[in-house]
Tab-separated table of C-alpha atoms and ligand atoms in Angstrom:
chain	number	residue	atom	x	y	z
A	613	UNK	CA	125.483	43.539	93.335
A	614	UNK	CA	122.535	42.875	95.441
A	615	UNK	CA	121.160	39.796	95.955
A	616	UNK	CA	118.765	38.328	97.608
A	617	UNK	CA	117.589	34.991	99.478
A	618	UNK	CA	113.709	35.450	99.808
A	619	UNK	CA	112.866	31.017	100.704
A	620	UNK	CA	109.532	29.789	100.755
A	621	UNK	CA	107.663	27.434	102.664
A	622	UNK	CA	105.463	25.327	100.765
A	623	UNK	CA	104.199	22.384	103.151
A	624	UNK	CA	104.797	20.411	106.258
A	625	UNK	CA	107.641	18.406	104.602
A	626	UNK	CA	109.306	21.244	104.298
A	627	UNK	CA	109.185	23.737	106.942
A	628	UNK	CA	110.403	19.850	109.063
A	629	UNK	CA	112.936	19.432	107.069
A	630	UNK	CA	113.847	21.860	104.760
A	631	UNK	CA	114.231	25.316	106.688
A	632	UNK	CA	116.274	23.601	109.647
A	633	UNK	CA	118.704	21.902	107.204
A	634	UNK	CA	118.117	25.668	105.694
A	635	UNK	CA	119.334	27.950	108.665
A	636	UNK	CA	122.131	25.160	108.852
A	637	UNK	CA	123.679	26.103	105.901
A	638	UNK	CA	122.747	30.445	106.011
A	639	UNK	CA	125.149	30.024	108.950
A	640	UNK	CA	127.905	27.666	107.829
A	641	UNK	CA	127.939	30.553	104.531
A	642	UNK	CA	126.783	33.654	106.864
A	643	UNK	CA	124.646	34.802	104.529
A	644	UNK	CA	121.102	36.419	105.174
A	645	UNK	CA	117.499	35.292	104.159
A	646	UNK	CA	113.843	35.842	104.086
A	647	UNK	CA	111.087	32.829	105.047
A	648	UNK	CA	108.229	33.199	103.702
A	649	UNK	CA	105.869	30.901	105.766
A	650	UNK	CA	102.407	28.733	104.659
A	651	UNK	CA	101.341	29.249	108.356
A	652	UNK	CA	97.823	26.886	108.013
A	653	UNK	CA	96.466	23.753	106.472
A	654	UNK	CA	98.793	21.539	104.069
A	655	UNK	CA	96.215	20.387	101.259
A	656	UNK	CA	99.480	19.855	98.672
A	657	UNK	CA	97.759	16.970	97.855
A	658	UNK	CA	95.317	19.086	95.896
A	659	UNK	CA	97.609	20.301	93.534
A	660	UNK	CA	97.381	17.034	91.612
A	661	UNK	CA	93.966	18.491	89.388
A	662	UNK	CA	96.579	20.689	87.805
A	663	UNK	CA	98.291	17.231	86.374
A	664	UNK	CA	94.630	18.339	84.097
A	665	UNK	CA	96.146	21.411	82.999
A	666	UNK	CA	98.546	22.022	79.309
A	667	UNK	CA	102.329	21.852	80.831
A	668	UNK	CA	101.500	20.522	84.312
A	669	UNK	CA	102.659	16.946	83.891
A	670	UNK	CA	105.760	18.270	81.213
A	671	UNK	CA	106.447	19.623	84.287
A	672	UNK	CA	105.881	17.575	87.155
A	673	UNK	CA	107.771	14.740	85.119
A	674	UNK	CA	110.691	17.013	84.474
A	675	UNK	CA	111.679	17.852	87.923
A	676	UNK	CA	110.277	14.993	89.274
A	677	UNK	CA	107.546	16.527	91.710
A	678	UNK	CA	107.279	12.987	92.974
A	679	UNK	CA	111.158	12.663	94.368
A	680	UNK	CA	110.546	15.770	95.571
A	681	UNK	CA	107.879	15.752	97.326
A	682	UNK	CA	107.437	12.611	98.524
A	683	UNK	CA	104.250	10.267	98.033
A	684	UNK	CA	102.901	11.332	101.410
A	685	UNK	CA	103.059	15.391	100.997
A	686	UNK	CA	100.679	14.845	97.609
A	687	UNK	CA	98.354	12.851	99.687
A	688	UNK	CA	97.744	15.040	101.911
A	689	UNK	CA	94.265	16.887	101.087
A	690	UNK	CA	93.121	14.127	99.216
A	691	UNK	CA	93.205	11.307	101.182
A	692	UNK	CA	95.076	12.380	104.047
A	693	UNK	CA	93.615	15.457	106.041
A	694	UNK	CA	96.524	18.003	105.493
A	695	UNK	CA	98.982	19.081	108.631
A	696	UNK	CA	98.169	21.970	110.805
A	697	UNK	CA	101.944	24.129	109.760
A	698	UNK	CA	101.551	26.961	111.518
A	699	UNK	CA	100.140	24.935	114.395
A	700	UNK	CA	102.546	22.189	114.558
A	701	UNK	CA	105.576	24.103	113.657
A	702	UNK	CA	105.181	26.658	115.619
A	703	UNK	CA	108.843	26.071	117.725
A	704	UNK	CA	110.595	25.707	115.074
A	705	UNK	CA	108.732	29.464	112.693
A	706	UNK	CA	110.535	30.785	116.042
A	707	UNK	CA	113.294	29.173	115.661
A	708	UNK	CA	114.519	30.646	112.374
A	709	UNK	CA	113.487	34.191	113.302
A	710	UNK	CA	115.545	34.085	116.974
A	711	UNK	CA	119.107	33.020	114.415
A	712	UNK	CA	118.077	36.263	113.524
A	713	UNK	CA	116.578	35.831	108.977
A	714	UNK	CA	113.779	37.434	108.556
A	715	UNK	CA	110.444	36.450	108.699
A	716	UNK	CA	106.890	36.758	106.585
A	717	UNK	CA	103.802	35.514	104.689
A	718	UNK	CA	103.319	33.423	101.844
A	719	UNK	CA	100.327	32.530	102.986
A	720	UNK	CA	97.594	30.156	104.654
A	721	UNK	CA	97.035	27.742	102.401
A	722	UNK	CA	99.292	27.434	99.296
A	723	UNK	CA	97.283	25.303	97.015
A	724	UNK	CA	94.085	27.142	98.100
A	725	UNK	CA	95.448	30.066	96.837
A	726	UNK	CA	97.819	29.051	94.053
A	727	UNK	CA	94.274	27.913	91.947
A	728	UNK	CA	92.114	30.290	93.596
A	729	UNK	CA	93.212	34.345	93.695
A	730	UNK	CA	92.545	35.474	90.251
A	731	UNK	CA	89.373	33.597	90.020
A	732	UNK	CA	88.454	35.036	93.853
A	733	UNK	CA	86.866	37.980	94.940
A	734	UNK	CA	88.348	40.861	97.366
A	735	UNK	CA	86.144	39.295	100.728
A	736	UNK	CA	88.639	36.352	99.451
A	737	UNK	CA	91.253	37.353	99.828
A	738	UNK	CA	91.117	39.359	101.996
A	739	UNK	CA	90.012	36.054	104.889
A	740	UNK	CA	92.534	34.081	103.639
A	741	UNK	CA	95.236	36.991	103.942
A	742	UNK	CA	93.523	37.339	107.328
A	743	UNK	CA	93.780	33.209	108.339
A	744	UNK	CA	97.738	34.250	107.409
A	745	UNK	CA	98.127	36.432	109.666
A	746	UNK	CA	96.580	36.569	112.554
A	747	UNK	CA	98.036	32.984	112.346
A	748	UNK	CA	101.441	34.627	111.961
A	749	UNK	CA	100.696	37.037	115.447
A	750	UNK	CA	99.878	33.801	117.578
A	751	UNK	CA	103.549	32.091	117.057
A	752	UNK	CA	105.927	35.587	115.718
A	753	UNK	CA	103.545	38.507	118.922
A	754	UNK	CA	103.662	40.762	116.131
A	755	UNK	CA	102.248	41.596	112.716
A	756	UNK	CA	103.953	40.015	109.557
A	757	UNK	CA	105.852	43.101	107.503
A	758	UNK	CA	106.141	41.323	104.364
A	759	UNK	CA	103.721	39.520	102.198
A	760	UNK	CA	105.766	36.823	99.496
A	761	UNK	CA	102.818	35.489	97.274
A	762	UNK	CA	102.397	31.171	96.834
A	763	UNK	CA	102.830	30.781	93.389
A	764	UNK	CA	102.900	33.704	92.148
A	765	UNK	CA	99.392	34.140	91.834
A	766	UNK	CA	97.891	37.555	92.927
A	767	UNK	CA	94.856	39.698	92.143
A	768	UNK	CA	94.135	43.309	92.174
A	769	UNK	CA	92.819	43.017	95.692
A	770	UNK	CA	95.068	41.723	97.226
A	771	UNK	CA	97.680	44.402	95.971
A	772	UNK	CA	95.547	46.571	98.316
A	773	UNK	CA	94.907	44.927	100.887
A	774	UNK	CA	98.101	44.066	101.578
A	775	UNK	CA	98.727	48.336	102.334
A	776	UNK	CA	95.685	47.877	104.587
A	777	UNK	CA	96.646	45.254	106.530
A	778	UNK	CA	100.267	46.549	107.649
A	779	UNK	CA	101.875	44.828	104.869
A	780	UNK	CA	105.782	47.194	105.214
A	781	UNK	CA	106.704	45.525	100.662
A	782	UNK	CA	106.216	42.383	99.523
A	783	UNK	CA	107.263	40.351	97.556
A	784	UNK	CA	104.994	38.968	94.469
A	785	UNK	CA	106.045	38.287	91.818
A	786	UNK	CA	108.685	38.484	88.628
A	787	UNK	CA	109.913	41.608	87.781
A	788	UNK	CA	113.858	43.463	87.251
A	789	UNK	CA	114.000	45.694	89.723
A	790	UNK	CA	112.148	47.025	92.861
A	791	UNK	CA	108.991	49.056	91.916
A	792	UNK	CA	104.886	50.927	93.097
A	793	UNK	CA	102.582	48.183	92.017
A	794	UNK	CA	99.895	50.524	90.576
A	795	UNK	CA	96.529	50.141	88.842
A	796	UNK	CA	96.087	52.315	85.153
A	797	UNK	CA	98.688	54.361	87.144
A	798	UNK	CA	97.340	54.295	90.416
A	799	UNK	CA	99.515	53.410	92.788
A	800	UNK	CA	97.944	50.415	95.174
A	801	UNK	CA	99.402	48.245	97.495
A	802	UNK	CA	103.295	48.630	99.086
A	803	UNK	CA	106.149	48.102	97.151
A	804	UNK	CA	106.995	45.159	95.560
A	805	UNK	CA	110.968	43.638	95.840
A	806	UNK	CA	110.023	41.043	92.432
A	807	UNK	CA	111.963	38.074	92.251
A	808	UNK	CA	114.404	38.041	88.923
A	809	UNK	CA	115.935	35.288	88.947
A	810	UNK	CA	114.814	31.737	87.529
A	811	UNK	CA	114.393	28.875	90.143
A	812	UNK	CA	116.104	25.111	90.053
A	813	UNK	CA	112.649	24.280	88.903
A	814	UNK	CA	112.127	26.378	86.117
A	815	UNK	CA	115.751	25.496	84.738
A	816	UNK	CA	116.150	21.742	85.854
A	817	UNK	CA	116.077	19.915	82.417
A	818	UNK	CA	115.251	22.277	80.791
A	819	UNK	CA	118.929	23.681	78.529
A	820	UNK	CA	121.459	20.808	79.466
A	821	UNK	CA	120.793	21.561	83.008
A	822	UNK	CA	121.154	19.030	85.562
A	823	UNK	CA	121.687	19.249	89.594
A	824	UNK	CA	125.198	18.709	88.623
A	825	UNK	CA	125.539	21.906	86.904
A	826	UNK	CA	122.366	23.641	87.656
A	827	UNK	CA	124.526	26.681	89.746
A	828	UNK	CA	126.341	27.735	86.673
A	829	UNK	CA	123.041	29.409	84.685
A	830	UNK	CA	122.721	31.629	88.772
A	831	UNK	CA	126.676	32.707	88.783
A	832	UNK	CA	126.243	33.534	85.047
A	833	UNK	CA	123.477	36.258	85.539
A	834	UNK	CA	124.891	37.589	88.845
A	835	UNK	CA	129.044	37.725	87.539
A	836	UNK	CA	130.283	40.992	87.150
A	837	UNK	CA	130.009	44.593	88.187
A	838	UNK	CA	126.296	45.876	88.233
A	839	UNK	CA	124.238	48.460	90.600
A	840	UNK	CA	121.490	45.523	90.099
A	841	UNK	CA	119.128	44.177	92.866
A	842	UNK	CA	118.627	40.346	92.621
A	843	UNK	CA	116.178	38.406	94.678
A	844	UNK	CA	116.377	34.079	94.008
A	845	UNK	CA	113.878	31.699	95.251
A	846	UNK	CA	114.794	28.558	96.862
A	847	UNK	CA	112.221	26.215	97.610
A	848	UNK	CA	112.314	24.652	101.600
A	849	UNK	CA	111.345	21.269	99.734
A	850	UNK	CA	113.599	21.721	96.525
A	851	UNK	CA	116.844	22.918	97.785
A	852	UNK	CA	116.134	22.121	101.761
A	853	UNK	CA	116.459	18.152	101.068
A	854	UNK	CA	117.870	16.542	97.562
A	855	UNK	CA	119.539	19.773	95.834
A	856	UNK	CA	121.140	21.527	99.087
A	857	UNK	CA	124.502	20.576	97.537
A	858	UNK	CA	123.026	22.504	94.594
A	859	UNK	CA	122.126	26.074	97.559
A	860	UNK	CA	125.910	25.752	98.561
A	861	UNK	CA	127.145	25.680	95.474
A	862	UNK	CA	125.899	28.232	94.172
A	863	UNK	CA	126.698	30.226	98.128
A	864	UNK	CA	129.900	28.895	97.094
A	865	UNK	CA	129.885	31.089	93.961
A	866	UNK	CA	128.808	33.963	94.939
A	867	UNK	CA	131.224	34.249	97.497
A	868	UNK	CA	133.707	33.903	94.820
A	869	UNK	CA	131.965	35.931	93.156
A	870	UNK	CA	132.075	38.736	96.568
A	871	UNK	CA	128.570	38.287	96.806
A	872	UNK	CA	127.027	38.299	100.103
A	873	UNK	CA	123.780	37.252	100.087
A	874	UNK	CA	121.165	39.117	102.549
A	875	UNK	CA	117.610	39.177	103.227
A	876	UNK	CA	114.886	41.289	101.611
A	877	UNK	CA	114.253	43.692	104.676
A	878	UNK	CA	118.430	44.965	104.362
A	879	UNK	CA	118.023	45.779	101.143
A	880	UNK	CA	114.350	47.458	101.701
A	881	UNK	CA	116.353	49.232	104.076
A	882	UNK	CA	118.618	50.693	102.256
A	883	UNK	CA	116.083	51.600	98.964
A	884	UNK	CA	113.755	55.450	99.434
A	885	UNK	CA	111.032	53.710	98.959
A	886	UNK	CA	109.424	56.750	97.868
A	887	UNK	CA	111.474	57.804	94.960
A	888	UNK	CA	110.743	53.744	93.665
A	889	UNK	CA	109.078	53.685	89.934
A	890	UNK	CA	105.413	53.276	88.754
A	891	UNK	CA	104.905	50.479	87.036
A	892	UNK	CA	101.345	48.461	85.978
A	893	UNK	CA	100.510	45.312	87.679
A	894	UNK	CA	100.809	42.846	85.659
A	895	UNK	CA	100.723	38.922	84.197
A	896	UNK	CA	102.658	36.953	82.018
A	897	UNK	CA	104.557	33.746	81.580
A	898	UNK	CA	108.082	32.845	82.343
A	899	UNK	CA	110.369	29.872	80.639
A	900	UNK	CA	110.698	25.881	82.952
A	901	UNK	CA	107.318	27.371	84.533
A	902	UNK	CA	103.067	26.536	83.620
A	903	UNK	CA	100.679	28.723	84.059
A	904	UNK	CA	100.528	33.095	84.046
A	905	UNK	CA	103.058	34.699	87.225
A	906	UNK	CA	102.060	38.336	88.914
A	907	UNK	CA	104.747	40.470	86.815
A	908	UNK	CA	105.659	43.273	87.054
A	909	UNK	CA	103.864	45.785	83.901
A	910	UNK	CA	105.083	48.424	81.828
A	911	UNK	CA	105.789	51.081	83.720
A	912	UNK	CA	102.935	54.375	84.442
B	1329	ZN	ZN1	105.542	28.509	97.421
């Protein structure tokens, strides 16, 4: 079994505090990982608009949004100006790359993408993706090769744009195995390596899972021999901060199971993309998460 780690970095605070902590933890365990950065303004506070949507309050109270994100972060873009993550944290981002980890694009503005991409047109998606891509090049001096959509939100245009903007592969949604996305049987975009495992915020508070035992839920899914490729998505704001002990237990458990977590690029390098199956782009729900997400659809 192969396990790849995808680290979504959503906020300024997560970038400054969670990212360096995760780098240290990963190093201590000899694990590889892919960090996907939010490169523009932190407008997390605007996500509070979602409080008026069904399901959000249940999830917010279950996972304690305030506890994990902090009051200040929840005011960015509402009562406080949102700090520019890429500009003010460029040295931290380059440090991750220099530490031997894969780096890629999560988004320009997390809340804007998450709440907007499904309803807007191609020009809107292109503008957001180009802003993120340009900022990435400013910071790293090379074009980004991997994209992982904020909030697992995508549109048909966004899939197509990934190929046009030169991405090598993406991990935009949820699924079971690597595939080429397609629309009505026609290939679109770049190969997808979807997130296969549940995230901590989806598990906590359900089925008796607590920070003390939730690692067992994931270790159960990765036990036993198989040829599966699992992608686990973690968050700098969670596993890099208050839930860091959970991530430590998870890494120790994977080591006991004989798994060495890798960056997604190392997994992709071992796949022959020409032979990957074609699956329709889809959307669906995931237990423990509100709303509809990008998912791997039916085989084309
Ligand atoms: Zn995110």
